[in-house]
Short mmCIF file of C-alpha atoms in Angstrom, two decimals:
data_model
loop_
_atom_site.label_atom_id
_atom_site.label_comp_id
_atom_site.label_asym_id
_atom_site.label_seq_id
_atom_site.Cartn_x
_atom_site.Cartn_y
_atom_site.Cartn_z
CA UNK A 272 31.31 55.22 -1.29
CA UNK A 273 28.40 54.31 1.22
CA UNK A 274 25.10 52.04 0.94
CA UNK A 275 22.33 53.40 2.97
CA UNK A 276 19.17 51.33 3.38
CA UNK A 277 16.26 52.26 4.67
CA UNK A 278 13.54 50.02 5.36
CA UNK A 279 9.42 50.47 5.72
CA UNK A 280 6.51 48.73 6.52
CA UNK A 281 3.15 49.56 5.82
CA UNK A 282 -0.46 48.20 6.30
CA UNK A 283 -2.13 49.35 3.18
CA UNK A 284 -6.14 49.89 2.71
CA UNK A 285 -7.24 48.48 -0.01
CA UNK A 286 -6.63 45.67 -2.59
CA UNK A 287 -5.18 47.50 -5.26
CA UNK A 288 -4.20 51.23 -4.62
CA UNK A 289 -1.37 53.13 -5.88
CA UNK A 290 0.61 54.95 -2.52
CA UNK A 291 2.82 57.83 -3.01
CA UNK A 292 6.23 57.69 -1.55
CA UNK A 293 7.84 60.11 -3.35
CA UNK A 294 8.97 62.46 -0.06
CA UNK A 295 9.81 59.40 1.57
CA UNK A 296 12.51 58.93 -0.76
CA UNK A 297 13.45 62.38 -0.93
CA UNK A 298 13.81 62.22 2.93
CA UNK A 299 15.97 59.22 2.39
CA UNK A 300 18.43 60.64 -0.04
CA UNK A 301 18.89 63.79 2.34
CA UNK A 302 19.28 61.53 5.32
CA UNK A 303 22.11 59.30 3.58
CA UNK A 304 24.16 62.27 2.99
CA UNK A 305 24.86 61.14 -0.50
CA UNK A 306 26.69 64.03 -2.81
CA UNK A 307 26.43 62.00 -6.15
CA UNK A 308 25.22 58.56 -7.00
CA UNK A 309 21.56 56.69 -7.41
CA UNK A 310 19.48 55.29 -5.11
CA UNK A 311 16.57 52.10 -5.97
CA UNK A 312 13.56 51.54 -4.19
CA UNK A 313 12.30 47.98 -4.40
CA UNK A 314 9.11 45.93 -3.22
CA UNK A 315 9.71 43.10 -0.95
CA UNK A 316 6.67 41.00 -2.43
CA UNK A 317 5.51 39.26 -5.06
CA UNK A 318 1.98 41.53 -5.17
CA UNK A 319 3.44 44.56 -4.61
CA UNK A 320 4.93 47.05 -7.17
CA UNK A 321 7.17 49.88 -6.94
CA UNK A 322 6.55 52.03 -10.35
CA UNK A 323 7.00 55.85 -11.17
CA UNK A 324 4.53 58.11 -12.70
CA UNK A 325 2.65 61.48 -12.81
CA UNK A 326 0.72 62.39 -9.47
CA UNK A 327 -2.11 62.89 -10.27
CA UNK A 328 -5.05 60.88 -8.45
CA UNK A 329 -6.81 60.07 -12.16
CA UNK A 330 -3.75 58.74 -13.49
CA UNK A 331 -3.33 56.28 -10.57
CA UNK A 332 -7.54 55.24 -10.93
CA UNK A 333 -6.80 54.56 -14.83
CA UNK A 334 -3.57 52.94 -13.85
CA UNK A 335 -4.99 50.62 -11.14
CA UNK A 336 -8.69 50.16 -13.72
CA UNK A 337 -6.38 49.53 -16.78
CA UNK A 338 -3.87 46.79 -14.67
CA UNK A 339 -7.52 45.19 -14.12
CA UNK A 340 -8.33 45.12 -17.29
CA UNK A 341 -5.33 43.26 -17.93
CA UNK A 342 -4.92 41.04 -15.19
CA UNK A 343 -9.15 40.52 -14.19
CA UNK A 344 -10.27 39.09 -11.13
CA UNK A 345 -12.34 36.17 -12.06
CA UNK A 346 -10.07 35.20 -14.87
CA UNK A 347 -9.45 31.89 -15.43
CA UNK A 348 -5.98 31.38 -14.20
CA UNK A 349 -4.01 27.93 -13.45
CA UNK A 350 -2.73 29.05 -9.97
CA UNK A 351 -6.83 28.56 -8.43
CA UNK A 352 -5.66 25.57 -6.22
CA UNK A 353 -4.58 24.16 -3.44
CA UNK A 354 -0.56 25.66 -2.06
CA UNK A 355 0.33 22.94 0.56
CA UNK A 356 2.89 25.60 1.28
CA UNK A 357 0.19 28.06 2.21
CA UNK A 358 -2.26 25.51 3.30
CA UNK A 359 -4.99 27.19 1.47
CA UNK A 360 -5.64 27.75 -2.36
CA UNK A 361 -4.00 29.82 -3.93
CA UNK A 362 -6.42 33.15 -5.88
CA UNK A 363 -3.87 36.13 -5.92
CA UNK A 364 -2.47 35.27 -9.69
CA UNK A 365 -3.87 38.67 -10.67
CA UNK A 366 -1.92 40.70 -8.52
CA UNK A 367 1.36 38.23 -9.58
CA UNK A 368 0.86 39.33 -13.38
CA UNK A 369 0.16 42.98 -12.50
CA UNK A 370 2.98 42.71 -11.16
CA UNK A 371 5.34 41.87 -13.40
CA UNK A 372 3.70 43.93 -15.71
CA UNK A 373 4.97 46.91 -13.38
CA UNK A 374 8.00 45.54 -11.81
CA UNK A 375 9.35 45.36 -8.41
CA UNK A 376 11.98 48.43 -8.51
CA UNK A 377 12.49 51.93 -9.76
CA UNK A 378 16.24 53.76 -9.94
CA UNK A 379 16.82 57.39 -9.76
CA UNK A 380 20.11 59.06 -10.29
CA UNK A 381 21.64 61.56 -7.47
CA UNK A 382 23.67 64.95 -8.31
CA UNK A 383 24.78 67.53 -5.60
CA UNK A 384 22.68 65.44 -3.40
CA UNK A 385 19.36 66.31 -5.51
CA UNK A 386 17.24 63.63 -6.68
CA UNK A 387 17.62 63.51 -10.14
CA UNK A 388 13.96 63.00 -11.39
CA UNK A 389 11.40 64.55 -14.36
CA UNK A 390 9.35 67.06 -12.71
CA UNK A 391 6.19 65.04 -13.09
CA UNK A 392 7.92 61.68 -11.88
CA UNK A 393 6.46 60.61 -8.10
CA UNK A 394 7.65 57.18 -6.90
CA UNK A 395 4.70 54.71 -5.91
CA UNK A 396 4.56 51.85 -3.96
CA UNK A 397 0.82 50.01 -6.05
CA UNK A 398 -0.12 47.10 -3.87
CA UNK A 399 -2.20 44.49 -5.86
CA UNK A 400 -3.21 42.08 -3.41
CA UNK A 401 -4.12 43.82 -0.22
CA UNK A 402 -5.22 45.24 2.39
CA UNK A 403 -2.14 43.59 4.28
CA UNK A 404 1.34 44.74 6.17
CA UNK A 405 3.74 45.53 3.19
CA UNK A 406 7.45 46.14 3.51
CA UNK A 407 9.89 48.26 1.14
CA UNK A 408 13.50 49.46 1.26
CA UNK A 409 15.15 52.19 -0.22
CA UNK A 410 18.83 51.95 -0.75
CA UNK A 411 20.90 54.70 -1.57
CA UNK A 412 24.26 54.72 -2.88
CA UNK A 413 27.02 57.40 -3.87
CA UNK A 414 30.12 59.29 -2.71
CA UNK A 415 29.74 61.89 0.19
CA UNK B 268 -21.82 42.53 9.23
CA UNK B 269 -20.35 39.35 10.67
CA UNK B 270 -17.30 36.66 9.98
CA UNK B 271 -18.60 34.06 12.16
CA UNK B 272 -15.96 32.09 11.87
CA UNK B 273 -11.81 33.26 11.93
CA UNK B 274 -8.90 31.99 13.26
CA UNK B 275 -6.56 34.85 14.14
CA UNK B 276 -3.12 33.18 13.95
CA UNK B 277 -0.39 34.19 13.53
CA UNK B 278 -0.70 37.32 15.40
CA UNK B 279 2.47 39.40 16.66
CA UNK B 280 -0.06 40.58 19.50
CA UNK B 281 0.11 36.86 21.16
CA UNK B 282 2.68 34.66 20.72
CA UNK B 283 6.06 35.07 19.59
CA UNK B 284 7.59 33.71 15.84
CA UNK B 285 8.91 30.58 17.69
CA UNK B 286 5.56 29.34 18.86
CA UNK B 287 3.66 30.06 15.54
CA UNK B 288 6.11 28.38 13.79
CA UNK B 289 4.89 25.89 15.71
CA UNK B 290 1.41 26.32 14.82
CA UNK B 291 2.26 26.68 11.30
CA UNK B 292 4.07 23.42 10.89
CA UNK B 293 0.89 21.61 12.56
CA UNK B 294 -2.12 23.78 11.19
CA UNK B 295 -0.88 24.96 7.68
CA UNK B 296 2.74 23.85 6.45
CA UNK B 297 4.96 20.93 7.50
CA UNK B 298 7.84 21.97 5.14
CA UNK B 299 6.82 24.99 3.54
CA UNK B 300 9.83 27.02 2.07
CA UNK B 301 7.53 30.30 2.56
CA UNK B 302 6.50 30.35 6.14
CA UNK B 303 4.12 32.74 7.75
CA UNK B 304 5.38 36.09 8.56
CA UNK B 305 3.58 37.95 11.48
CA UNK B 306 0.42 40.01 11.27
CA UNK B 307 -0.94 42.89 13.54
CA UNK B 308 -3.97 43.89 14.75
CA UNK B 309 -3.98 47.28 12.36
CA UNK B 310 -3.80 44.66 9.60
CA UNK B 311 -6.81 42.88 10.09
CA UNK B 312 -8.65 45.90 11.04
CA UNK B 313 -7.91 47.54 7.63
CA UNK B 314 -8.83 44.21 6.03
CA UNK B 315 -12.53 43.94 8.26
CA UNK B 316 -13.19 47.99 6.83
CA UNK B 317 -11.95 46.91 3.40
CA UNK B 318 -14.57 44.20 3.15
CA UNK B 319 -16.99 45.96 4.90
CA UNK B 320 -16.89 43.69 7.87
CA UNK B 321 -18.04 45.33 11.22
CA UNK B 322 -17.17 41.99 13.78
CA UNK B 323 -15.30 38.82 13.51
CA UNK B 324 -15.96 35.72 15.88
CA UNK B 325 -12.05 34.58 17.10
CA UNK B 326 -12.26 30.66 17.40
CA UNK B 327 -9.44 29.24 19.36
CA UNK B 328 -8.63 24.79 19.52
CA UNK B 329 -7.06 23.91 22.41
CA UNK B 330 -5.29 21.11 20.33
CA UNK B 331 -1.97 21.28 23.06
CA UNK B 332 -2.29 17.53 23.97
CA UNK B 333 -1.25 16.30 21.09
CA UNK B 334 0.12 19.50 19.12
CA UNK B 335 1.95 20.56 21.80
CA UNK B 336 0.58 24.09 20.73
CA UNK B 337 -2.78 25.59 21.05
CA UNK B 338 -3.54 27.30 17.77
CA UNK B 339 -5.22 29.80 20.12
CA UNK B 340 -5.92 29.13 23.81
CA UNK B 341 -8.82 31.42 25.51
CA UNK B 342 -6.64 33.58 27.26
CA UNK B 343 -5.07 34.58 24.32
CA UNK B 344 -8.53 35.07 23.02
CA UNK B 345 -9.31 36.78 25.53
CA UNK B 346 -6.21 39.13 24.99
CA UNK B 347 -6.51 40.06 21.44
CA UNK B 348 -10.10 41.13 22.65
CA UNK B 349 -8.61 43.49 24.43
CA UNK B 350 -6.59 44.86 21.39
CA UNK B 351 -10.03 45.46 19.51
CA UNK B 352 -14.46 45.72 20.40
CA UNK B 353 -14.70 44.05 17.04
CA UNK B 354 -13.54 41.02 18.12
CA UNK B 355 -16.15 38.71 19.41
CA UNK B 356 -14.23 35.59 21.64
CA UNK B 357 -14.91 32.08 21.83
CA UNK B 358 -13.59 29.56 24.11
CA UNK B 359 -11.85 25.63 23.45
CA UNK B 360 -11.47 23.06 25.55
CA UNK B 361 -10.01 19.65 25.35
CA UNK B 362 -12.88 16.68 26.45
CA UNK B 363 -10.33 14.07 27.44
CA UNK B 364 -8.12 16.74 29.60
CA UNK B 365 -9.06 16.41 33.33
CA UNK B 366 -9.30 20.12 33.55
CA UNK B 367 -11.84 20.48 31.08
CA UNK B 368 -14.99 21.91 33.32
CA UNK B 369 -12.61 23.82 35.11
CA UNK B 370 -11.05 25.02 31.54
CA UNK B 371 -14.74 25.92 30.93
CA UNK B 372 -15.67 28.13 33.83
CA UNK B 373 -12.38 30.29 33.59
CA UNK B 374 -13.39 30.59 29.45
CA UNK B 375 -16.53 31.64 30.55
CA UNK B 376 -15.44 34.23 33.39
CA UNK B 377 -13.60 35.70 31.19
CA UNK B 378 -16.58 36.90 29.19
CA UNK B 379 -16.03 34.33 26.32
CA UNK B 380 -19.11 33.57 24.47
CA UNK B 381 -19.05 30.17 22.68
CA UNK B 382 -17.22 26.73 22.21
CA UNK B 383 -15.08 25.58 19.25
CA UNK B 384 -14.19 22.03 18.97
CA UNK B 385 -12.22 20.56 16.31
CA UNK B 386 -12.32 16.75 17.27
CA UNK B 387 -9.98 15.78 14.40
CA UNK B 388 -7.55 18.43 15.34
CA UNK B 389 -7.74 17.47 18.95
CA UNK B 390 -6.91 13.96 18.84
CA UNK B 391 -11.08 12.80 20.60
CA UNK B 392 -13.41 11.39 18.95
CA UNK B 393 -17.39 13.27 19.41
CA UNK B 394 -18.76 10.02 19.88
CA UNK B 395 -16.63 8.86 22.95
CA UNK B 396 -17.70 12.00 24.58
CA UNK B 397 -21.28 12.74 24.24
CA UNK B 398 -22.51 12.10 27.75
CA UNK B 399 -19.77 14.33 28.93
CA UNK B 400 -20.92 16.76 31.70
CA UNK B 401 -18.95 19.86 30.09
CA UNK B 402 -22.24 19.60 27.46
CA UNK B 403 -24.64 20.66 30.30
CA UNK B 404 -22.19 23.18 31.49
CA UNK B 405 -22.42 24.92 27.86
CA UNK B 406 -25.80 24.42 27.96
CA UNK B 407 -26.21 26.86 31.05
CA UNK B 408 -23.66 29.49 29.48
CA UNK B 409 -26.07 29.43 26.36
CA UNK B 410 -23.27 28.87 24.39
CA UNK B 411 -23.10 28.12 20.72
CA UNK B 412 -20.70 25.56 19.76
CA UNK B 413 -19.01 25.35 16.29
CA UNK B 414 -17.90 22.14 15.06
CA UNK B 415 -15.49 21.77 12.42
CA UNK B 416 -16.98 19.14 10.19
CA UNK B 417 -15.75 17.44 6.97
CA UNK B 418 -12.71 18.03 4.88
CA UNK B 419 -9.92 19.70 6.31
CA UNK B 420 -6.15 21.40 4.86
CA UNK B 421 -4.20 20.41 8.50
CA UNK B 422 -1.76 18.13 7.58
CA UNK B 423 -2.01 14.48 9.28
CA UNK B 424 -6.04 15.30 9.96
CA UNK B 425 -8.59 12.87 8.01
CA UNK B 426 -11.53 14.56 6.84
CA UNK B 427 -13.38 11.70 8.48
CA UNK B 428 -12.62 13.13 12.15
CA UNK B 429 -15.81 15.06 13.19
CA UNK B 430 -17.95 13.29 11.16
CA UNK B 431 -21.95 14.68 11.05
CA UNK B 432 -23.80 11.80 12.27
CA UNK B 433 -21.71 12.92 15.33
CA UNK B 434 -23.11 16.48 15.72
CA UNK B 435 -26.81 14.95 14.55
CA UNK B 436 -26.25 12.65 17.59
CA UNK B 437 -25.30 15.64 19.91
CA UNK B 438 -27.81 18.16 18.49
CA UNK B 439 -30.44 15.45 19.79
CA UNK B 440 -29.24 14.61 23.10
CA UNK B 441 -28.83 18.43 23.77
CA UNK B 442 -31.88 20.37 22.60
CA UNK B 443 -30.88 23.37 24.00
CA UNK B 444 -27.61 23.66 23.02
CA UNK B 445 -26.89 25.42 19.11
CA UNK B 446 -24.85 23.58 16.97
CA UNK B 447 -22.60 25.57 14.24
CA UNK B 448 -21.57 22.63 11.25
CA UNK B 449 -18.02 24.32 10.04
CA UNK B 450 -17.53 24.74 6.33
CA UNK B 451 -20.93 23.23 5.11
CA UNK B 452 -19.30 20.17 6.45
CA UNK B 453 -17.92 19.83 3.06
CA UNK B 454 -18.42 17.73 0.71
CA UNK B 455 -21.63 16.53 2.90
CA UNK B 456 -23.28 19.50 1.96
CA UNK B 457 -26.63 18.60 1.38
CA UNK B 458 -26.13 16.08 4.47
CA UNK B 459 -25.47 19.07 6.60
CA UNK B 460 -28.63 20.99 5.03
CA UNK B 461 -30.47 18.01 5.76
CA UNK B 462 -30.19 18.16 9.46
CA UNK B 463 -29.74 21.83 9.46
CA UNK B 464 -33.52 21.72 7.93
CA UNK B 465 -34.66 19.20 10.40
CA UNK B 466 -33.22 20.10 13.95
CA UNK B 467 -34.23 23.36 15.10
CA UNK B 468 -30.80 23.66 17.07
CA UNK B 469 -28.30 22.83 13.86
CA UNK B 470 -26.64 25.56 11.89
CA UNK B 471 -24.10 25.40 9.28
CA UNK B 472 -21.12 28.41 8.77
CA UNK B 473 -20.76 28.50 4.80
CA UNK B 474 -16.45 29.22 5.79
CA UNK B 475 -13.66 28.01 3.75
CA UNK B 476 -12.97 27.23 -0.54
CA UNK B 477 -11.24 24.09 -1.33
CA UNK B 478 -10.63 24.46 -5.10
CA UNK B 479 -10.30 27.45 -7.54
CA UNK B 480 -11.52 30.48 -6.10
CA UNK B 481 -14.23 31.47 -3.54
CA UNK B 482 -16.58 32.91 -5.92
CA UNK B 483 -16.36 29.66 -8.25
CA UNK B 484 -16.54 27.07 -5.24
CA UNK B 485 -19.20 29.44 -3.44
CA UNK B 486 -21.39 29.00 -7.25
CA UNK B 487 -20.52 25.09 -7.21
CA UNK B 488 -21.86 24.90 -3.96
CA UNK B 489 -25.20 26.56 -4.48
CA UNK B 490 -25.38 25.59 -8.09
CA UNK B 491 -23.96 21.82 -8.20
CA UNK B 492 -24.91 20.72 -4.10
CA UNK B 493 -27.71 21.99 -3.14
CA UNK B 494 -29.89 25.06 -5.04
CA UNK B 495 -30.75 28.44 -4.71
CA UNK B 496 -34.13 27.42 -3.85
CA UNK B 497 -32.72 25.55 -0.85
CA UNK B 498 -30.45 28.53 0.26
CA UNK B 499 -33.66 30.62 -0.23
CA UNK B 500 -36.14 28.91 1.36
CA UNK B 501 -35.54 26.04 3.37
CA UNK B 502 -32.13 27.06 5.29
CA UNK B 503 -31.91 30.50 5.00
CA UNK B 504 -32.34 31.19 9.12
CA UNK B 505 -29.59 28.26 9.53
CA UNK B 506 -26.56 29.89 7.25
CA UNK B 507 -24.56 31.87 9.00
CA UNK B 508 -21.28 33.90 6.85
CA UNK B 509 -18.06 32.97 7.78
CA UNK B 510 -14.34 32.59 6.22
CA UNK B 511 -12.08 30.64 8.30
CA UNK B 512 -10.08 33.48 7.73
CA UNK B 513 -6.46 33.11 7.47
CA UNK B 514 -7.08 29.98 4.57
CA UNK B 515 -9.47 32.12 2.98
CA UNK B 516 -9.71 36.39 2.54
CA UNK B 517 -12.81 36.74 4.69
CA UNK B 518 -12.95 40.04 2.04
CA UNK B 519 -12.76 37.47 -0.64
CA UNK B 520 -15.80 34.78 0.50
CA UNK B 521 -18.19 37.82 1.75
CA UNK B 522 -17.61 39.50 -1.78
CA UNK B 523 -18.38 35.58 -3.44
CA UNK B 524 -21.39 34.95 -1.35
CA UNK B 525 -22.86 38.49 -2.00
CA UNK B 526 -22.92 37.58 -5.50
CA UNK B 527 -25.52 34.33 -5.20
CA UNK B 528 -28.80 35.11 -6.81
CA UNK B 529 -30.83 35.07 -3.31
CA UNK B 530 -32.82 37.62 -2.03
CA UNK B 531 -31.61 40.90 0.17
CA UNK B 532 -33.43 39.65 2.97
CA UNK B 533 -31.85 35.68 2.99
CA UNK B 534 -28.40 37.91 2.60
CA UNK B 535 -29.25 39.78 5.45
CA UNK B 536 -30.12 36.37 7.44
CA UNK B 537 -26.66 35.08 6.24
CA UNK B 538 -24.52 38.22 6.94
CA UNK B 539 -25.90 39.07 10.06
CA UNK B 540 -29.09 37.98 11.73
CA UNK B 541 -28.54 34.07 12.56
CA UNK B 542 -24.98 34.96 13.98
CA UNK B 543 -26.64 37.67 16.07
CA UNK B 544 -29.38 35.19 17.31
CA UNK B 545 -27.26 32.65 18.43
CA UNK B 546 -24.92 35.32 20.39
CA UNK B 547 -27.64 37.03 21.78
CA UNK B 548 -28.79 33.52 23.10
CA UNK B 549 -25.02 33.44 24.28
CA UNK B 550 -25.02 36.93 26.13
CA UNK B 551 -27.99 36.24 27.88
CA UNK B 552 -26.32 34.04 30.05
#
C-alpha cells in the first residue's frame, strides 16, 4: 500500500473562476504508480472548492452565475466586521457559503492504474474569493 | 488607474516569514491563530489586472525604533520596484532618529518619490517636529507626503496619534509641500474636507473600510458624512483613490467607489488625475 501526495500552488485570475485540473490529476495517478485504489483531491482553503463536473466552459459560467445567485455579493451577511485576527474586516462570507455549498474534496476510484471517472467528469479547482496564491494536494492511494 | 495608497507586506520577495511575523504581530495580529502566509509579486499583479488597476503607490513606515521592525524600509521599497514598473515607491523616515536627513537623501537617490509618516505608528508626535529641517528637504524633492490620520486597526496605536489639526498646522507652515490625509482621516471626515477645501496644498486618500463592507462604508461616507454634492463639487481635485491594500481588496474599494453617483469626470479626478498631479510635481524634482 503507498500514499502519494502531491502538492500545488496556484495564483488564480479572477474572483470566482472554475480551473480545470483534470490532467493534473491524471498525471498524478500515473506518477504514483498506483495499480488499484482511489485517490482525493482537496482544497487547502476556506474559499476555495474542489468539485467535479462536465467541461464545458458554459457549464462552469452557469455554475460560477448560479453559486452567485446563491451566495450574492452585497448580501447582508453577519461576518461584515472587524477580524482582530486579520486586522481588517472581514467581506469574503460569500465565497465561505459557496463553499460549502460545493465542498472542499472530490474522490475518484483507481483500477489497472486508470482513473476511474464518467466520461464527462473533469476535476475543478473553483476559487471564490480571489485573485490570490491558492494551494491544493492530491493524494493518491492503492497497491502497486 | 491608480491605488495611491498600499502597503505591500508580507511579501516573500523581501523579508523572510520570521521578520513578517514580526510585522504581523505589531501591524495586524498580536495573537492571531491564523497568521499571514506569504504573497508574491505574480499575486498582486493578477490582483492590480483583476481590478483593473494599472499602478500602485508602495508606502513603507520606518516604525524600527520602537517596533523593532520596519513594516517596509525604502530599500526594500526600492527592491520590490525592481520586481515590477507598476510599482510607484515612496520613502519613510523616522523624525526623532539622528539619521533622518541622511535617511532622506539615500530615499531620494534611490529614485523614491514621496514621504509616508505614520506618527502614531512611529512612536513622535507631528507637533514636536514641525520646525524640523527634513520638511524643507522634502520640500526641494517636491515630494508628497501622506499622513496617516484618524482611526487606525494596529494594535496598541490610539486613533488620536496624528491628529488633523497637526497636518492643518504643517500644511500652513509649508506651502509648498502636498499633504495626503490617510483614510479620510476617519471619522473626521468632514474635518478633513474642511481643510482639504481650504488649503490649496491638503489632499485626502479615500483608503481603508472600518465596518461592514467597502461598498456600504464607501455609501455611509458619502451619504451620512459629507454628500455627493461635496464629493462633486467642492473636493473633487483633492480625492485621490486608494486602499491601504492588504486591510482592504484594493479590487474591492475601487469597485465600491466606482459605484457613487458622481460624475465620469470627478471619477476620473479620483482614479487618476490628482495622484498623477502630485507625482508629476514629485518627478520634477
Amino acid at each position: 500500500m503507498i500514499f502519494k501526495l502531491f502538492d500545488f500552488k496556484i495564483v488564480t485570475r479572477s474572483h470566482c473562476e472554475m480551473i480545470n485540473i483534470t490532467e493534473q490529476v491524471r498525471k498524478c495517478v500515473e506518477e504514483a504508480g498506483v495499480k488499484n485504489g482511489f485517490l482525493h483531491v482537496m482544497s487547502k482553503h476556506t474559499t476555495v472548492s474542489v468539485v467535479v463536473n462536465e467541461g464545458f466552459p458554459c457549464v462552469e459560467e452557469d455554475i460560477v452565475r448560479h453559486l452567485e445567485k446563491l451566495a450574492p455579493e452585497d448580501g447582508d451577511y453577519i461576518h461584515n466586521h472587524y477580524l482582530p485576527s486579520d486586522g481588517c474586516i472581514a467581506y469574503n462570507a460569500p465565497a465561505h457559503l459557496k463553499s460549502i455549498l460545493t465542498g472542499y474534496f472530490a474522490y475518484a476510484p483507481i483500477e489497472e492504474k486508470v482513473l476511474k471517472i464518467g466520461s464527462r467528469m473533469e476535476f475543478y479547482l473553483v476559487e471564490l474569493d480571489g485573485p490570490k496564491t491558492r494551494g491544493y494536494t492530491i493524494q493518491v492511494c492503492g497497491e502497486q | 488607474m491608480m491605488d495611491f495608497h498600499t502597503h505591500l507586506i508580507f511579501m516573500k520577495e523581501v523579508k523572510d516569514k520570521e521578520r513578517w511575523d514580526k510585522v504581523g504581530k505589531y501591524f495586524i495580529y498580536p495573537d492571531s491563530k491564523y497568521p499571514f502566509g506569504t504573497r508574491s509579486m505574480a499575486e498582486i499583479e493578477a490582483r492590480m489586472d483583476f481590478g483593473g488597476i494599472d499602478r500602485i503607490v508602495v508606502l513603507p513606515v520606518d516604525c524600527e525604533r520602537i517596533r523593532g521592525e520596519a513594516l517596509l524600509t525604502n530599500e526594500e521599497v526600492k527592491l520590490l520596484c525592481g520586481h515590477s514598473q507598476r510599482l510607484i515607491g515612496f520613502a519613510s523616515v523616522d523624525p526623532v532618529k539622528a539619521t533622518v536627513l541622511d535617511d532622506l537623501a539615500d530615499a531620494n537617490a534611490m529614485g523614491l518619490v514621496g514621504l509616508k509618516l505614520d506618527p502614531g505608528l512611529q512612536g513622535f508626535r507631528l507637533s514636536d517636529h514641525l520646525d524640523h529641517p527634513m520638511w524643507k528637504m522634502v520640500e526641494g524633492f517636491h515630494w508628497p507626503v501622506v499622513l496617516h490620520s484618524g482611526f487606525t486597526f494596529a494594535p496598541g496605536v490610539t486613533m488620536y496619534g496624528s491628529k488633523l489639526e497637526e497636518i492643518e498646522q504643517l500644511a500652513l507652515r509649508y506651502p509648498g509641500i502636498n499633504f495626503v490625509v490617510a483614510h479620510w482621516a476617519f471619522p473626521w471626515v468632514m474635518e478633513s474636507v474642511l481643510i482639504a477645501i481650504k488649503n490649496p496644498n491638503v489632499f485626502i486618500d479615500v483608503s481603508m473600510a472600518y465596518f461592514d463592507n467597502p461598498r456600504t462604508y464607501s455609501k455611509f461616507i458619502l451619504e451620512k458624512m459629507i454628500s455627493p454634492s461635496i464629493a462633486e463639487k467642492s473636493v473633487r481635485e483633492k480625492l485621490i483613490f486608494g486602499s491601504n491594500y492588504p486591510r482592504v481588496r484594493m479590487e474591492s474599494l475601487k469597485s465600491a467607489y466606482e459605484a457613487w453617483p458622481i460624475s465620469d469626470k470627478a471619477k476620473r479626478y479620483l482614479f487618476e488625475d490628482n495622484a498623477a498631479r502630485l507625482l508629476n510635481t514629485a518627478h520634477r524634482g
